[in-house]
Amino acid sequence: GQNIDQPTEMTATEGAIVQINCTYQTSGFNGLFWYQQHAGEAPTFLSYNVLDGLEEKGRFSSFLSRSKGYSYLLLKELQMKDSASYLCAVRDSNYQLIWGAGTKLIIKP
Amino acid sequence: TAGITQAPTSQILAAGRSMTLRCTQDMRHNAMYWYRQDLGLGLRLIHYSNTAGTTGKGEVPDGYSVSRANTDDFPLTLASAVPSQTSVYFCASSDRAEDTQYFGPGTRLTVL
């Protein structure tokens, strides 16, 4: 079967750094996505990795290791507005997205 | 730009009734998708359409139907609603199946 695992919830302090991990087992791999979802809102696209390595975009970075079936999202200089759920999704061999249940990130002052 | 719109925003529906959730995009994207999101679970694909005139079944298609008569619209119909269809429904679109998906604001449906 196909499976995406990520922690259910994490807590971090404003101004700090947090790393959200995602491991996956899927039928094929055609890229990994990270989305942000604020409570009651739609998911919004954050990052995309298809090759191994680190992709940096401002305060957010995403890393991929295809051999390990592993990715992480790194958020730096945390702000209160970063309180949200972070969704990891893998595009499988049929080009369909398989989604993790999401990690709820709580930022404390 | 509107992007993707969904209607209604929320709805309470009696079991056994039918309902159509509407989704419209103005980005001229070829591919469109319907997902449901339930607490503790990842988004699950219900149906998709890679281009106007074609549709396909996702992970959880039972009890739902779709049509894609044109590029912009992708309605989702529940023929006879059941309480297990209580969920938040998101429509999404992408330029092609291999591109990034963009989401509408969602429809919160409660079936009693």
mmCIF file of C-alpha atoms in Angstrom:
data_model
loop_
_atom_site.group_PDB
_atom_site.id
_atom_site.type_symbol
_atom_site.label_atom_id
_atom_site.label_comp_id
_atom_site.label_asym_id
_atom_site.label_seq_id
_atom_site.Cartn_x
_atom_site.Cartn_y
_atom_site.Cartn_z
ATOM 1 C CA GLY A 1 0.000 0.000 0.000
ATOM 2 C CA GLN A 2 0.885 3.636 -0.206
ATOM 3 C CA ASN A 3 1.724 5.515 2.958
ATOM 4 C CA ILE A 4 2.823 8.998 3.968
ATOM 5 C CA ASP A 5 3.870 9.532 7.586
ATOM 6 C CA GLN A 6 4.347 12.832 9.364
ATOM 7 C CA PRO A 7 4.027 13.844 13.016
ATOM 8 C CA THR A 8 0.536 14.789 14.124
ATOM 9 C CA GLU A 9 1.517 17.888 16.045
ATOM 10 C CA MET A 10 4.588 19.968 16.874
ATOM 11 C CA THR A 11 5.151 22.995 19.078
ATOM 12 C CA ALA A 12 7.826 25.645 18.581
ATOM 13 C CA THR A 13 8.690 29.108 19.840
ATOM 14 C CA GLU A 14 8.390 32.328 17.897
ATOM 15 C CA GLY A 15 11.724 33.222 16.283
ATOM 16 C CA ALA A 16 13.031 29.664 16.453
ATOM 17 C CA ILE A 17 13.580 26.989 13.771
ATOM 18 C CA VAL A 18 11.447 23.878 13.316
ATOM 19 C CA GLN A 19 11.857 20.831 11.099
ATOM 20 C CA ILE A 20 8.808 18.815 10.012
ATOM 21 C CA ASN A 21 9.622 15.339 8.740
ATOM 22 C CA CYS A 22 7.800 13.245 6.169
ATOM 23 C CA THR A 23 8.498 9.639 5.204
ATOM 24 C CA TYR A 24 6.785 7.914 2.329
ATOM 25 C CA GLN A 25 6.215 4.570 0.650
ATOM 26 C CA THR A 26 4.442 4.950 -2.659
ATOM 27 C CA SER A 27 3.925 3.225 -5.995
ATOM 28 C CA GLY A 28 6.441 5.218 -7.935
ATOM 29 C CA PHE A 29 7.694 8.721 -7.297
ATOM 30 C CA ASN A 30 7.182 11.810 -9.418
ATOM 31 C CA GLY A 31 7.858 14.542 -6.927
ATOM 32 C CA LEU A 32 7.050 15.615 -3.378
ATOM 33 C CA PHE A 33 5.019 18.650 -2.378
ATOM 34 C CA TRP A 34 4.592 20.622 0.814
ATOM 35 C CA TYR A 35 1.439 22.643 1.388
ATOM 36 C CA GLN A 36 0.408 24.956 4.217
ATOM 37 C CA GLN A 37 -3.156 24.928 5.494
ATOM 38 C CA HIS A 38 -4.486 27.422 8.016
ATOM 39 C CA ALA A 39 -7.490 26.300 10.028
ATOM 40 C CA GLY A 40 -10.673 26.534 7.984
ATOM 41 C CA GLU A 41 -8.837 27.453 4.805
ATOM 42 C CA ALA A 42 -7.608 25.767 1.640
ATOM 43 C CA PRO A 43 -4.141 24.225 1.299
ATOM 44 C CA THR A 44 -1.662 26.560 -0.358
ATOM 45 C CA PHE A 45 1.456 25.428 -2.206
ATOM 46 C CA LEU A 46 4.811 25.890 -0.452
ATOM 47 C CA SER A 47 7.441 23.799 -2.197
ATOM 48 C CA TYR A 48 8.210 21.029 -4.653
ATOM 49 C CA ASN A 49 11.132 18.590 -4.732
ATOM 50 C CA VAL A 50 11.787 16.021 -7.429
ATOM 51 C CA LEU A 51 15.578 15.680 -7.143
ATOM 52 C CA ASP A 52 17.598 14.955 -4.005
ATOM 53 C CA GLY A 53 18.772 17.945 -2.062
ATOM 54 C CA LEU A 54 17.622 21.174 -0.526
ATOM 55 C CA GLU A 55 15.296 23.737 -2.077
ATOM 56 C CA GLU A 56 15.311 27.115 -0.335
ATOM 57 C CA LYS A 57 12.567 29.712 -0.606
ATOM 58 C CA GLY A 58 12.890 32.548 1.859
ATOM 59 C CA ARG A 59 12.273 31.362 5.414
ATOM 60 C CA PHE A 60 11.153 27.938 4.172
ATOM 61 C CA SER A 61 13.378 25.136 2.861
ATOM 62 C CA SER A 62 12.501 21.614 1.790
ATOM 63 C CA PHE A 63 14.822 18.635 1.566
ATOM 64 C CA LEU A 64 14.417 15.347 -0.268
ATOM 65 C CA SER A 65 16.203 11.998 -0.141
ATOM 66 C CA ARG A 66 14.591 9.606 -2.624
ATOM 67 C CA SER A 67 16.727 6.639 -1.553
ATOM 68 C CA LYS A 68 15.491 7.019 2.036
ATOM 69 C CA GLY A 69 11.893 7.938 1.145
ATOM 70 C CA TYR A 70 12.303 11.010 3.305
ATOM 71 C CA SER A 71 11.679 14.723 3.181
ATOM 72 C CA TYR A 72 11.630 17.570 5.648
ATOM 73 C CA LEU A 73 10.298 21.098 5.680
ATOM 74 C CA LEU A 74 12.440 23.591 7.578
ATOM 75 C CA LEU A 75 10.881 26.797 8.818
ATOM 76 C CA LYS A 76 13.222 29.513 10.110
ATOM 77 C CA GLU A 77 12.544 32.668 12.123
ATOM 78 C CA LEU A 78 9.136 31.392 13.087
ATOM 79 C CA GLN A 79 6.294 33.884 13.177
ATOM 80 C CA MET A 80 2.901 33.519 14.827
ATOM 81 C CA LYS A 81 1.298 33.431 11.365
ATOM 82 C CA ASP A 82 3.186 30.185 10.684
ATOM 83 C CA SER A 83 0.768 28.417 13.027
ATOM 84 C CA ALA A 84 -0.941 26.061 10.584
ATOM 85 C CA SER A 85 -1.000 22.487 9.377
ATOM 86 C CA TYR A 86 1.721 21.405 6.966
ATOM 87 C CA LEU A 87 0.796 18.738 4.457
ATOM 88 C CA CYS A 88 3.256 16.436 2.710
ATOM 89 C CA ALA A 89 2.132 14.862 -0.580
ATOM 90 C CA VAL A 90 3.860 12.522 -3.020
ATOM 91 C CA ARG A 91 2.949 12.210 -6.682
ATOM 92 C CA ASP A 92 2.857 8.545 -7.575
ATOM 93 C CA SER A 93 3.412 6.682 -10.832
ATOM 94 C CA ASN A 94 -0.142 7.577 -11.976
ATOM 95 C CA TYR A 95 0.572 11.271 -11.334
ATOM 96 C CA GLN A 96 -1.924 11.279 -8.479
ATOM 97 C CA LEU A 97 -1.063 12.960 -5.183
ATOM 98 C CA ILE A 98 -0.954 10.797 -2.070
ATOM 99 C CA TRP A 99 -1.344 12.950 1.023
ATOM 100 C CA GLY A 100 -0.151 12.680 4.580
ATOM 101 C CA ALA A 101 -2.572 13.562 7.380
ATOM 102 C CA GLY A 102 -0.681 16.781 8.056
ATOM 103 C CA THR A 103 1.371 18.185 10.929
ATOM 104 C CA LYS A 104 -0.278 20.808 13.085
ATOM 105 C CA LEU A 105 2.355 23.368 14.058
ATOM 106 C CA ILE A 106 1.686 25.448 17.153
ATOM 107 C CA ILE A 107 3.817 28.560 17.631
ATOM 108 C CA LYS A 108 4.159 29.950 21.137
ATOM 109 C CA PRO A 109 5.338 33.465 21.944
ATOM 110 C CA THR B 1 -8.132 37.044 -10.215
ATOM 111 C CA ALA B 2 -10.674 34.653 -8.752
ATOM 112 C CA GLY B 3 -8.670 31.462 -9.306
ATOM 113 C CA ILE B 4 -10.944 28.671 -8.149
ATOM 114 C CA THR B 5 -14.372 29.241 -6.654
ATOM 115 C CA GLN B 6 -16.589 26.709 -4.924
ATOM 116 C CA ALA B 7 -20.238 26.861 -3.956
ATOM 117 C CA PRO B 8 -21.841 26.584 -1.554
ATOM 118 C CA THR B 9 -19.481 27.481 1.286
ATOM 119 C CA SER B 10 -21.337 25.156 3.595
ATOM 120 C CA GLN B 11 -24.458 23.020 3.498
ATOM 121 C CA ILE B 12 -26.514 20.817 5.775
ATOM 122 C CA LEU B 13 -28.203 18.028 3.850
ATOM 123 C CA ALA B 14 -30.708 15.380 4.848
ATOM 124 C CA ALA B 15 -29.631 11.801 4.218
ATOM 125 C CA GLY B 16 -31.024 10.464 0.961
ATOM 126 C CA ARG B 17 -31.118 13.848 -0.732
ATOM 127 C CA SER B 18 -29.005 14.700 -3.752
ATOM 128 C CA MET B 19 -26.652 17.630 -4.030
ATOM 129 C CA THR B 20 -24.207 19.133 -6.498
ATOM 130 C CA LEU B 21 -21.105 20.924 -5.315
ATOM 131 C CA ARG B 22 -19.934 23.475 -7.829
ATOM 132 C CA CYS B 23 -16.371 24.284 -8.823
ATOM 133 C CA THR B 24 -15.242 26.859 -11.360
ATOM 134 C CA GLN B 25 -11.723 27.953 -12.304
ATOM 135 C CA ASP B 26 -10.661 30.867 -14.470
ATOM 136 C CA MET B 27 -7.025 29.875 -14.993
ATOM 137 C CA ARG B 28 -7.743 27.744 -18.087
ATOM 138 C CA HIS B 29 -6.193 24.763 -16.324
ATOM 139 C CA ASN B 30 -6.611 21.451 -18.067
ATOM 140 C CA ALA B 31 -6.739 19.214 -14.993
ATOM 141 C CA MET B 32 -9.227 19.407 -12.125
ATOM 142 C CA TYR B 33 -9.712 17.355 -8.981
ATOM 143 C CA TRP B 34 -12.143 16.739 -6.143
ATOM 144 C CA TYR B 35 -10.838 15.802 -2.700
ATOM 145 C CA ARG B 36 -12.429 15.221 0.657
ATOM 146 C CA GLN B 37 -10.684 16.075 3.892
ATOM 147 C CA ASP B 38 -11.594 14.358 7.152
ATOM 148 C CA LEU B 39 -10.088 14.881 10.578
ATOM 149 C CA GLY B 40 -6.982 12.760 11.108
ATOM 150 C CA LEU B 41 -6.790 11.693 7.484
ATOM 151 C CA GLY B 42 -4.953 13.061 4.508
ATOM 152 C CA LEU B 43 -6.779 14.544 1.574
ATOM 153 C CA ARG B 44 -8.375 11.756 -0.440
ATOM 154 C CA LEU B 45 -9.004 12.002 -4.166
ATOM 155 C CA ILE B 46 -12.601 11.364 -5.206
ATOM 156 C CA HIS B 47 -12.551 12.017 -8.950
ATOM 157 C CA TYR B 48 -10.327 13.848 -11.372
ATOM 158 C CA SER B 49 -10.325 15.134 -14.920
ATOM 159 C CA ASN B 50 -7.143 15.555 -16.931
ATOM 160 C CA THR B 51 -8.890 17.488 -19.683
ATOM 161 C CA ALA B 52 -12.364 18.631 -20.669
ATOM 162 C CA GLY B 53 -14.530 15.700 -21.705
ATOM 163 C CA THR B 54 -12.656 13.084 -19.646
ATOM 164 C CA THR B 55 -12.961 11.986 -16.027
ATOM 165 C CA GLY B 56 -11.374 9.339 -13.833
ATOM 166 C CA LYS B 57 -11.938 7.697 -10.478
ATOM 167 C CA GLY B 58 -9.732 8.438 -7.513
ATOM 168 C CA GLU B 59 -9.265 6.652 -4.219
ATOM 169 C CA VAL B 60 -12.824 7.083 -2.868
ATOM 170 C CA PRO B 61 -15.259 7.496 -5.792
ATOM 171 C CA ASP B 62 -18.256 5.516 -4.493
ATOM 172 C CA GLY B 63 -21.391 7.612 -4.022
ATOM 173 C CA TYR B 64 -20.039 10.487 -6.124
ATOM 174 C CA SER B 65 -20.165 11.414 -9.797
ATOM 175 C CA VAL B 66 -18.571 14.177 -11.849
ATOM 176 C CA SER B 67 -18.765 15.674 -15.296
ATOM 177 C CA ARG B 68 -16.418 17.931 -17.271
ATOM 178 C CA ALA B 69 -18.402 19.526 -20.056
ATOM 179 C CA ASN B 70 -15.968 22.423 -20.445
ATOM 180 C CA THR B 71 -12.554 23.586 -19.189
ATOM 181 C CA ASP B 72 -13.810 25.842 -16.414
ATOM 182 C CA ASP B 73 -16.397 23.771 -14.529
ATOM 183 C CA PHE B 74 -16.145 20.509 -12.628
ATOM 184 C CA PRO B 75 -19.280 19.783 -10.569
ATOM 185 C CA LEU B 76 -19.410 16.961 -8.023
ATOM 186 C CA THR B 77 -22.764 15.258 -7.446
ATOM 187 C CA LEU B 78 -23.902 13.170 -4.511
ATOM 188 C CA ALA B 79 -26.866 11.184 -5.801
ATOM 189 C CA SER B 80 -28.163 10.029 -2.420
ATOM 190 C CA ALA B 81 -26.212 11.470 0.489
ATOM 191 C CA VAL B 82 -25.228 9.365 3.511
ATOM 192 C CA PRO B 83 -23.827 10.586 6.867
ATOM 193 C CA SER B 84 -20.365 9.193 6.029
ATOM 194 C CA GLN B 85 -20.153 11.817 3.295
ATOM 195 C CA THR B 86 -19.998 14.518 5.939
ATOM 196 C CA SER B 87 -16.665 16.172 5.167
ATOM 197 C CA VAL B 88 -14.917 19.226 3.783
ATOM 198 C CA TYR B 89 -14.697 19.039 0.007
ATOM 199 C CA PHE B 90 -11.928 20.771 -1.904
ATOM 200 C CA CYS B 91 -11.737 21.324 -5.618
ATOM 201 C CA ALA B 92 -8.284 21.829 -7.139
ATOM 202 C CA SER B 93 -6.816 22.460 -10.558
ATOM 203 C CA SER B 94 -3.469 22.288 -12.321
ATOM 204 C CA ASP B 95 -2.304 23.281 -15.779
ATOM 205 C CA ARG B 96 -1.466 19.656 -16.503
ATOM 206 C CA ALA B 97 -1.600 16.492 -14.387
ATOM 207 C CA GLU B 98 2.133 16.821 -13.661
ATOM 208 C CA ASP B 99 1.911 20.418 -12.447
ATOM 209 C CA THR B 100 1.274 21.982 -9.054
ATOM 210 C CA GLN B 101 -2.311 21.827 -7.846
ATOM 211 C CA TYR B 102 -4.131 24.936 -6.612
ATOM 212 C CA PHE B 103 -7.105 24.660 -4.311
ATOM 213 C CA GLY B 104 -10.487 26.301 -3.982
ATOM 214 C CA PRO B 105 -11.775 27.513 -0.595
ATOM 215 C CA GLY B 106 -13.730 24.329 0.127
ATOM 216 C CA THR B 107 -17.308 23.323 0.872
ATOM 217 C CA ARG B 108 -18.210 22.064 4.338
ATOM 218 C CA LEU B 109 -20.971 19.460 3.976
ATOM 219 C CA THR B 110 -22.908 17.928 6.831
ATOM 220 C CA VAL B 111 -25.246 15.007 6.084
ATOM 221 C CA LEU B 112 -27.770 14.275 8.815
#
